[in-house]
CSV table of N, CA and C in Angstrom, one decimal:
chain,number,residue,atom,x,y,z
A,1,MET,N,1.5,126.1,-98.0
A,1,MET,CA,1.3,126.8,-99.4
A,1,MET,C,2.3,127.9,-99.8
A,2,GLN,N,2.3,129.0,-99.0
A,2,GLN,CA,2.9,130.3,-99.4
A,2,GLN,C,4.4,129.7,-99.5
A,3,ASN,N,4.9,129.0,-98.5
A,3,ASN,CA,6.3,128.6,-98.3
A,3,ASN,C,6.7,127.5,-99.2
A,4,GLU,N,5.9,126.6,-99.6
A,4,GLU,CA,6.2,125.9,-101.0
A,4,GLU,C,6.5,126.9,-102.2
A,5,THR,N,5.4,127.5,-102.4
A,5,THR,CA,5.2,128.7,-103.7
A,5,THR,C,6.8,129.5,-103.5
A,6,LYS,N,7.2,130.1,-102.3
A,6,LYS,CA,8.4,131.0,-102.3
A,6,LYS,C,9.5,129.9,-102.3
A,7,ASN,N,9.5,128.5,-102.0
A,7,ASN,CA,10.7,127.7,-101.9
A,7,ASN,C,10.6,127.4,-103.5
A,8,LYS,N,9.9,127.4,-104.1
A,8,LYS,CA,9.7,126.7,-105.9
A,8,LYS,C,10.2,128.1,-106.4
A,9,LYS,N,9.8,129.3,-106.2
A,9,LYS,CA,10.0,130.3,-106.9
A,9,LYS,C,11.9,130.7,-106.6
A,10,ALA,N,12.3,130.6,-105.1
A,10,ALA,CA,13.9,130.6,-105.1
A,10,ALA,C,14.6,129.8,-106.0
A,11,GLY,N,14.1,128.5,-106.1
A,11,GLY,CA,14.7,127.4,-106.9
A,11,GLY,C,14.8,127.7,-108.3
A,12,ILE,N,13.6,128.3,-108.6
A,12,ILE,CA,13.5,128.4,-110.1
A,12,ILE,C,14.6,129.8,-110.3
A,13,LEU,N,14.6,131.1,-109.3
A,13,LEU,CA,15.7,132.0,-109.4
A,13,LEU,C,17.0,131.4,-109.5
A,14,ALA,N,17.3,130.7,-108.6
A,14,ALA,CA,18.9,130.0,-108.5
A,14,ALA,C,19.3,129.1,-109.4
A,15,ALA,N,18.4,128.4,-110.1
A,15,ALA,CA,18.7,127.8,-111.4
A,15,ALA,C,18.8,128.3,-112.3
A,16,SER,N,18.1,129.4,-112.8
A,16,SER,CA,18.4,130.7,-113.7
A,16,SER,C,19.3,131.3,-113.8
A,17,LEU,N,19.8,131.7,-112.4
A,17,LEU,CA,21.2,132.4,-112.3
A,17,LEU,C,22.4,131.3,-112.6
A,18,SER,N,22.1,130.3,-112.3
A,18,SER,CA,23.2,129.0,-112.5
A,18,SER,C,22.9,128.9,-114.2
A,19,ILE,N,22.2,128.8,-114.7
A,19,ILE,CA,22.3,128.9,-115.8
A,19,ILE,C,22.8,130.0,-117.1
A,20,VAL,N,22.6,131.0,-116.5
A,20,VAL,CA,22.7,132.3,-117.4
A,20,VAL,C,24.8,132.5,-116.9
A,21,SER,N,24.8,132.0,-115.4
A,21,SER,CA,26.5,132.4,-115.3
A,21,SER,C,27.0,131.0,-116.1
A,22,LEU,N,26.5,130.0,-116.8
A,22,LEU,CA,27.3,129.2,-117.3
A,22,LEU,C,27.1,129.3,-118.6
A,23,GLY,N,26.2,129.5,-119.0
A,23,GLY,CA,25.6,129.8,-120.5
A,23,GLY,C,26.8,131.3,-120.9
A,24,LEU,N,26.8,132.2,-120.1
A,24,LEU,CA,27.3,133.3,-120.3
A,24,LEU,C,28.7,133.7,-119.7
A,25,GLY,N,29.2,132.5,-119.0
A,25,GLY,CA,30.3,132.7,-118.1
A,25,GLY,C,31.4,133.3,-118.3
A,26,GLY,N,31.8,134.0,-119.7
A,26,GLY,CA,32.8,135.2,-120.1
A,26,GLY,C,32.1,136.5,-120.0
A,27,LEU,N,31.5,136.8,-119.3
A,27,LEU,CA,30.7,138.1,-119.5
A,27,LEU,C,31.7,139.4,-119.2
A,28,VAL,N,32.6,138.6,-118.4
A,28,VAL,CA,33.6,140.0,-117.9
A,28,VAL,C,35.2,139.4,-118.2
A,29,THR,N,35.6,140.3,-118.9
A,29,THR,CA,37.1,140.1,-119.2
A,29,THR,C,37.7,140.1,-117.9
A,30,ALA,N,39.3,140.1,-117.7
A,30,ALA,CA,40.2,139.8,-117.2
A,30,ALA,C,40.2,141.1,-116.6
A,31,THR,N,40.3,142.2,-117.4
A,31,THR,CA,40.3,143.3,-117.0
A,31,THR,C,39.2,144.1,-116.9
A,32,GLY,N,38.0,143.8,-116.8
A,32,GLY,CA,36.5,143.9,-116.2
A,32,GLY,C,35.7,144.5,-117.1
A,33,GLN,N,36.0,144.4,-118.4
A,33,GLN,CA,35.1,144.9,-119.5
A,33,GLN,C,34.1,144.1,-119.9
A,34,GLU,N,32.7,144.7,-119.9
A,34,GLU,CA,31.7,143.9,-119.9
A,34,GLU,C,31.6,143.7,-121.7
A,35,LYS,N,30.7,142.3,-121.9
A,35,LYS,CA,30.1,141.7,-122.6
A,35,LYS,C,29.1,142.2,-123.0
A,36,SER,N,28.4,142.4,-124.6
A,36,SER,CA,27.3,142.4,-125.3
A,36,SER,C,26.7,140.8,-125.1
A,37,LYS,N,25.6,141.0,-125.2
A,37,LYS,CA,24.9,139.3,-125.4
A,37,LYS,C,25.3,139.0,-127.0
A,38,SER,N,25.9,139.8,-127.6
A,38,SER,CA,26.4,139.1,-129.0
A,38,SER,C,27.8,138.6,-129.2
A,39,GLY,N,28.2,138.9,-127.8
A,39,GLY,CA,29.8,138.6,-127.6
A,39,GLY,C,30.9,139.1,-127.9
A,40,VAL,N,30.3,140.3,-128.0
A,40,VAL,CA,31.3,141.7,-128.7
A,40,VAL,C,31.7,142.4,-127.0
A,41,VAL,N,32.9,142.5,-126.8
A,41,VAL,CA,33.3,143.3,-125.8
A,41,VAL,C,33.9,144.8,-126.3
A,42,ILE,N,33.5,145.7,-126.0
A,42,ILE,CA,34.2,147.1,-126.2
A,42,ILE,C,34.9,147.3,-125.2
A,43,VAL,N,36.1,147.7,-125.5
A,43,VAL,CA,37.3,148.0,-124.8
A,43,VAL,C,38.3,149.0,-125.6
A,44,GLU,N,38.4,149.8,-124.5
A,44,GLU,CA,39.3,151.5,-125.1
A,44,GLU,C,39.0,151.7,-126.4
A,45,GLY,N,37.3,152.1,-126.1
A,45,GLY,CA,36.8,152.9,-127.4
A,45,GLY,C,36.5,152.0,-128.6
A,46,SER,N,37.5,152.1,-129.6
A,46,SER,CA,37.2,151.5,-130.8
A,46,SER,C,37.7,149.8,-130.7
A,47,TYR,N,38.4,149.7,-129.8
A,47,TYR,CA,39.1,147.9,-129.8
A,47,TYR,C,37.8,147.0,-129.4
A,48,TYR,N,37.5,145.9,-129.7
A,48,TYR,CA,36.6,144.9,-129.3
A,48,TYR,C,37.1,143.7,-129.4
A,49,CYS,N,36.4,142.6,-128.5
A,49,CYS,CA,36.8,141.1,-128.9
A,49,CYS,C,35.7,140.8,-128.7
A,50,ASN,N,35.3,140.0,-130.4
A,50,ASN,CA,34.6,139.1,-130.7
A,50,ASN,C,34.7,138.0,-130.1
A,51,THR,N,34.2,137.6,-128.9
A,51,THR,CA,34.0,136.2,-127.8
A,51,THR,C,33.5,134.9,-128.8
A,52,LYS,N,32.3,135.2,-129.5
A,52,LYS,CA,31.5,134.6,-130.3
A,52,LYS,C,32.3,134.0,-131.6
A,53,ALA,N,33.3,134.6,-131.9
A,53,ALA,CA,34.1,134.3,-133.2
A,53,ALA,C,34.6,132.6,-133.0
A,54,LEU,N,34.8,132.3,-132.3
A,54,LEU,CA,35.6,130.9,-132.1
A,54,LEU,C,34.5,130.1,-131.8
A,55,ASN,N,34.3,128.7,-132.1
A,55,ASN,CA,33.6,127.9,-131.2
A,55,ASN,C,34.2,127.1,-129.7
A,56,ALA,N,33.6,126.4,-129.5
A,56,ALA,CA,34.5,125.7,-127.9
A,56,ALA,C,35.5,125.4,-128.2
A,57,THR,N,35.7,124.4,-129.4
A,57,THR,CA,36.7,123.8,-129.6
A,57,THR,C,38.3,124.3,-130.0
A,58,GLU,N,37.9,125.9,-130.9
A,58,GLU,CA,38.8,126.7,-131.0
A,58,GLU,C,39.0,127.5,-130.0
A,59,ARG,N,38.3,127.7,-128.8
A,59,ARG,CA,38.5,128.8,-127.7
A,59,ARG,C,39.3,127.8,-127.0
A,60,ALA,N,39.1,126.4,-126.9
A,60,ALA,CA,40.0,125.7,-125.6
A,60,ALA,C,41.6,125.7,-126.3
A,61,ARG,N,41.5,125.5,-127.7
A,61,ARG,CA,42.7,125.3,-128.2
A,61,ARG,C,43.4,126.8,-128.0
A,62,HIS,N,42.9,127.7,-128.5
A,62,HIS,CA,43.2,129.2,-128.1
A,62,HIS,C,43.9,129.7,-127.2
A,63,LYS,N,43.1,129.2,-126.1
A,63,LYS,CA,43.1,129.6,-124.6
A,63,LYS,C,44.5,128.6,-124.3
A,64,GLN,N,44.7,127.4,-124.7
A,64,GLN,CA,46.1,126.6,-124.3
A,64,GLN,C,47.0,127.6,-124.9
A,65,LEU,N,47.2,127.7,-126.3
A,65,LEU,CA,48.1,128.3,-126.8
A,65,LEU,C,48.4,129.9,-126.5
A,66,THR,N,47.4,130.8,-125.9
A,66,THR,CA,47.6,131.6,-125.1
A,66,THR,C,48.5,131.5,-123.9
A,67,GLU,N,48.1,130.6,-123.3
A,67,GLU,CA,48.8,130.1,-121.5
A,67,GLU,C,50.2,129.8,-122.0
A,68,LYS,N,50.2,129.1,-123.2
A,68,LYS,CA,51.9,129.0,-123.6
A,68,LYS,C,52.3,129.9,-124.0
A,69,LEU,N,52.1,130.7,-124.6
A,69,LEU,CA,52.9,132.0,-125.3
A,69,LEU,C,53.0,132.8,-123.9
A,70,LEU,N,52.1,132.8,-123.3
A,70,LEU,CA,52.3,133.9,-121.8
A,70,LEU,C,53.7,133.3,-120.8
A,71,ALA,N,53.3,132.2,-120.8
A,71,ALA,CA,54.5,131.3,-120.1
A,71,ALA,C,56.0,131.2,-120.5
A,72,LYS,N,55.9,131.1,-122.0
A,72,LYS,CA,57.5,130.7,-122.6
A,72,LYS,C,57.8,132.1,-123.2
A,73,ARG,N,57.5,133.3,-122.9
A,73,ARG,CA,58.0,134.5,-123.2
A,73,ARG,C,59.4,134.8,-122.7
A,74,ARG,N,60.5,134.7,-123.7
A,74,ARG,CA,61.7,134.9,-123.4
A,74,ARG,C,61.7,136.4,-122.8
A,75,GLU,N,61.1,137.3,-123.7
A,75,GLU,CA,61.5,138.9,-123.7
A,75,GLU,C,60.2,139.3,-124.1
A,76,THR,N,60.0,140.5,-123.7
A,76,THR,CA,58.9,141.4,-124.0
A,76,THR,C,59.5,142.8,-124.4
A,77,VAL,N,59.7,143.3,-125.8
A,77,VAL,CA,60.0,144.5,-126.0
A,77,VAL,C,58.9,145.5,-126.1
A,78,GLU,N,59.1,146.5,-126.0
A,78,GLU,CA,58.1,147.4,-126.5
A,78,GLU,C,58.5,148.4,-127.7
A,79,THR,N,57.7,148.5,-128.5
A,79,THR,CA,57.9,149.0,-130.0
A,79,THR,C,57.4,150.3,-130.0
A,80,ALA,N,57.3,151.2,-131.1
A,80,ALA,CA,57.1,152.4,-131.3
A,80,ALA,C,55.5,152.2,-131.6
A,81,LYS,N,54.8,151.1,-132.0
A,81,LYS,CA,53.5,151.1,-132.5
A,81,LYS,C,53.0,150.0,-131.8
A,82,GLY,N,53.7,149.3,-130.7
A,82,GLY,CA,53.1,148.1,-130.1
A,82,GLY,C,53.9,147.3,-129.3
A,83,TYR,N,53.8,146.3,-129.1
A,83,TYR,CA,54.9,145.0,-128.2
A,83,TYR,C,55.2,143.8,-129.2
A,84,GLU,N,56.5,143.3,-128.5
A,84,GLU,CA,56.9,142.2,-129.3
A,84,GLU,C,57.2,141.3,-128.6
A,85,PHE,N,56.8,139.8,-128.7
A,85,PHE,CA,57.1,138.8,-127.5
A,85,PHE,C,57.9,138.1,-128.4
A,86,GLN,N,59.1,137.5,-127.5
A,86,GLN,CA,60.2,136.7,-128.2
A,86,GLN,C,60.1,135.5,-127.4
A,87,TYR,N,60.8,134.4,-128.5
A,87,TYR,CA,60.5,132.8,-128.1
A,87,TYR,C,61.7,132.2,-128.5
A,88,THR,N,62.1,131.2,-127.9
A,88,THR,CA,63.1,130.6,-128.3
A,88,THR,C,62.0,129.3,-129.4
A,89,PRO,N,62.8,128.8,-130.5
A,89,PRO,CA,61.9,127.6,-131.4
A,89,PRO,C,61.9,126.7,-130.5
A,90,GLU,N,62.6,126.0,-129.6
A,90,GLU,CA,62.3,124.9,-128.9
A,90,GLU,C,61.2,125.0,-128.0
A,91,ASP,N,60.9,126.4,-127.8
A,91,ASP,CA,59.6,126.6,-126.6
A,91,ASP,C,58.3,126.6,-127.5
A,92,VAL,N,58.7,127.6,-128.4
A,92,VAL,CA,57.2,127.7,-129.2
A,92,VAL,C,57.7,127.7,-130.5
A,93,SER,N,56.9,127.1,-131.0
A,93,SER,CA,57.2,127.2,-132.7
A,93,SER,C,56.4,128.2,-133.5
A,94,VAL,N,57.1,128.5,-134.8
A,94,VAL,CA,56.7,129.4,-135.8
A,94,VAL,C,55.2,129.2,-135.9
A,95,ALA,N,54.8,127.8,-136.2
A,95,ALA,CA,53.8,127.4,-136.6
A,95,ALA,C,52.8,127.4,-135.3
A,96,GLU,N,53.2,127.4,-134.1
A,96,GLU,CA,51.8,127.6,-132.7
A,96,GLU,C,51.8,129.3,-133.1
A,97,VAL,N,52.9,129.9,-133.0
A,97,VAL,CA,52.3,131.5,-133.2
A,97,VAL,C,51.4,131.8,-134.2
A,98,ALA,N,51.3,131.3,-135.6
A,98,ALA,CA,50.8,131.4,-136.5
A,98,ALA,C,49.1,130.9,-136.5
A,99,GLU,N,48.9,129.9,-135.7
A,99,GLU,CA,47.6,128.9,-135.3
A,99,GLU,C,47.2,130.3,-134.4
A,100,TRP,N,48.0,130.8,-133.0
A,100,TRP,CA,47.3,131.8,-132.5
A,100,TRP,C,46.9,133.1,-133.0
A,101,VAL,N,47.8,133.4,-134.0
A,101,VAL,CA,47.3,134.6,-134.6
A,101,VAL,C,46.2,134.4,-135.6
A,102,VAL,N,46.0,133.4,-136.2
A,102,VAL,CA,44.8,133.0,-136.8
A,102,VAL,C,43.5,133.2,-136.3
A,103,ALA,N,43.5,132.7,-135.0
A,103,ALA,CA,42.4,132.7,-134.0
A,103,ALA,C,42.0,133.7,-133.4
A,104,GLU,N,43.4,134.7,-133.1
A,104,GLU,CA,43.2,135.7,-132.3
A,104,GLU,C,42.9,136.8,-133.3
A,105,GLY,N,42.8,136.7,-134.6
A,105,GLY,CA,42.4,137.6,-135.7
A,105,GLY,C,41.0,137.4,-135.7
A,106,LYS,N,40.7,136.5,-135.7
A,106,LYS,CA,39.4,136.0,-135.5
A,106,LYS,C,38.2,136.9,-134.3
A,107,CYS,N,38.7,137.1,-133.5
A,107,CYS,CA,38.0,137.4,-132.0
A,107,CYS,C,38.3,138.9,-132.2
A,108,CYS,N,39.8,139.4,-132.4
A,108,CYS,CA,40.5,140.8,-132.4
A,108,CYS,C,41.1,141.4,-133.5
A,109,PRO,N,40.2,141.5,-134.5
A,109,PRO,CA,40.5,141.8,-135.8
A,109,PRO,C,41.3,143.2,-136.0
A,110,PHE,N,41.5,144.0,-134.8
A,110,PHE,CA,42.1,145.4,-134.9
A,110,PHE,C,43.3,145.1,-134.7
A,111,PHE,N,44.0,144.1,-134.3
A,111,PHE,CA,45.7,144.2,-134.0
A,111,PHE,C,46.3,143.9,-135.5
A,112,ASP,N,47.3,144.3,-135.9
A,112,ASP,CA,48.4,143.9,-136.9
A,112,ASP,C,49.2,142.8,-136.2
A,113,PHE,N,49.4,141.8,-137.0
A,113,PHE,CA,50.2,140.6,-136.4
A,113,PHE,C,51.8,140.5,-137.3
A,114,HIS,N,52.3,140.4,-136.4
A,114,HIS,CA,54.2,140.1,-137.3
A,114,HIS,C,54.4,138.9,-136.6
A,115,ILE,N,54.8,138.4,-137.6
A,115,ILE,CA,55.6,137.2,-137.2
A,115,ILE,C,57.0,137.0,-137.9
A,116,ASP,N,57.7,136.8,-137.0
A,116,ASP,CA,59.5,137.0,-137.7
A,116,ASP,C,60.2,135.6,-136.8
A,117,LEU,N,61.1,135.1,-137.8
A,117,LEU,CA,61.8,133.9,-137.5
A,117,LEU,C,63.5,134.7,-137.6
A,118,GLU,N,64.0,135.2,-136.8
A,118,GLU,CA,65.5,135.9,-136.8
A,118,GLU,C,66.3,135.2,-136.1
A,119,ASN,N,67.7,135.8,-136.2
A,119,ASN,CA,69.0,135.5,-135.5
A,119,ASN,C,69.2,133.7,-136.2
A,120,HIS,N,69.1,133.5,-137.6
A,120,HIS,CA,69.3,132.4,-138.0
A,120,HIS,C,68.3,131.1,-137.3
A,121,GLY,N,67.5,131.9,-137.4
A,121,GLY,CA,66.3,130.6,-136.7
A,121,GLY,C,66.2,130.2,-135.1
A,122,SER,N,67.1,131.2,-134.5
A,122,SER,CA,67.2,130.9,-132.8
A,122,SER,C,66.0,131.9,-132.2
A,123,LEU,N,65.2,132.6,-133.0
A,123,LEU,CA,64.5,133.5,-132.0
A,123,LEU,C,62.8,134.0,-133.0
A,124,VAL,N,62.2,133.0,-132.4
A,124,VAL,CA,60.5,133.4,-132.7
A,124,VAL,C,60.2,134.8,-132.1
A,125,CYS,N,59.5,135.5,-133.2
A,125,CYS,CA,59.2,137.0,-132.4
A,125,CYS,C,57.8,137.0,-133.0
A,126,LEU,N,56.7,137.5,-131.8
A,126,LEU,CA,55.3,137.8,-132.5
A,126,LEU,C,55.2,139.4,-132.1
A,127,ARG,N,55.1,140.1,-133.3
A,127,ARG,CA,54.5,141.6,-132.8
A,127,ARG,C,53.2,142.1,-132.8
A,128,LEU,N,52.6,142.6,-131.8
A,128,LEU,CA,51.0,143.3,-132.3
A,128,LEU,C,51.3,144.6,-132.1
A,129,THR,N,50.7,145.2,-133.2
A,129,THR,CA,50.6,146.5,-133.3
A,129,THR,C,49.2,147.2,-133.9
A,130,GLY,N,48.9,148.2,-133.5
A,130,GLY,CA,47.4,148.8,-134.3
A,130,GLY,C,47.5,150.2,-133.9
A,131,GLY,N,46.6,150.6,-134.1
A,131,GLY,CA,46.0,152.0,-133.9
A,131,GLY,C,46.5,152.8,-132.7
A,132,ASP,N,46.0,154.1,-132.3
A,132,ASP,CA,46.2,154.8,-131.3
A,132,ASP,C,45.5,154.2,-130.0
A,133,GLY,N,46.0,153.9,-129.1
A,133,GLY,CA,45.6,153.1,-127.9
A,133,GLY,C,46.0,152.0,-128.1
A,134,ILE,N,46.5,151.3,-128.6
A,134,ILE,CA,46.7,149.8,-128.9
A,134,ILE,C,47.8,149.8,-127.8
A,135,LYS,N,48.7,150.1,-127.5
A,135,LYS,CA,49.6,149.8,-126.4
A,135,LYS,C,49.0,149.7,-124.7
A,136,ALA,N,48.3,150.2,-125.0
A,136,ALA,CA,47.3,150.5,-123.4
A,136,ALA,C,46.7,148.9,-123.6
A,137,PHE,N,45.9,148.6,-124.6
A,137,PHE,CA,45.3,147.8,-124.8
A,137,PHE,C,46.0,146.5,-124.4
A,138,ILE,N,47.0,146.3,-125.1
A,138,ILE,CA,47.9,145.1,-125.3
A,138,ILE,C,48.4,145.4,-123.6
A,139,ARG,N,49.0,146.4,-122.8
A,139,ARG,CA,49.4,146.2,-121.7
A,139,ARG,C,48.2,145.7,-120.8
A,140,SER,N,47.1,145.9,-121.0
A,140,SER,CA,45.6,145.7,-120.2
A,140,SER,C,45.5,144.1,-120.2
A,141,GLU,N,45.6,143.6,-121.7
A,141,GLU,CA,45.3,142.0,-121.8
A,141,GLU,C,46.5,141.2,-121.5
A,142,PHE,N,47.6,141.8,-121.9
A,142,PHE,CA,48.5,140.6,-121.4
A,142,PHE,C,49.3,140.9,-120.3
A,143,GLY,N,48.8,142.0,-119.3
A,143,GLY,CA,49.4,141.9,-117.8
A,143,GLY,C,50.9,142.6,-118.3
A,144,LEU,N,51.1,143.4,-118.7
A,144,LEU,CA,52.4,144.1,-119.0
A,144,LEU,C,52.2,145.2,-118.3
A,145,GLN,N,53.6,145.8,-117.9
A,145,GLN,CA,53.7,147.2,-117.1
A,145,GLN,C,53.9,148.3,-118.2
A,146,ALA,N,53.7,149.4,-118.1
A,146,ALA,CA,54.1,150.4,-118.8
A,146,ALA,C,55.5,151.1,-118.7
A,147,ALA,N,56.2,151.3,-119.6
A,147,ALA,CA,57.5,151.6,-119.7
A,147,ALA,C,57.6,152.8,-119.1
A,148,GLY,N,58.6,152.8,-118.3
A,148,GLY,CA,59.0,154.3,-117.7
A,148,GLY,C,59.5,154.1,-116.3
């Protein structure tokens, strides 16, 4: 009887942990910051990501676009206030960058976004800027090395 009760409790605990890990699977970001139950991640003091700002469909599309933007970067340029990511229009369209910006702006409202089409339409640029400390945050979240 005691073994049966222990097994039942162990089963309930295992099931509970599974539900928690599935339901809150994104509790830690790639850089190790923890999220609160509200879905807000505090990063670098004043910077936070609201992971509940997007619904499941929007999150899936945003993830797809993020992976594409990271993979198709032609060049990354450090600027005085942030970073610029450069793409060829054949690889990434202005519309895709704009779609990414709309979603990213919902979950990370502290970014200032700049989209440019330069060099007679042959260069798509996405510039991320913001307040003090934004460059360190961008490096952390986008896997960039500090200049130096």
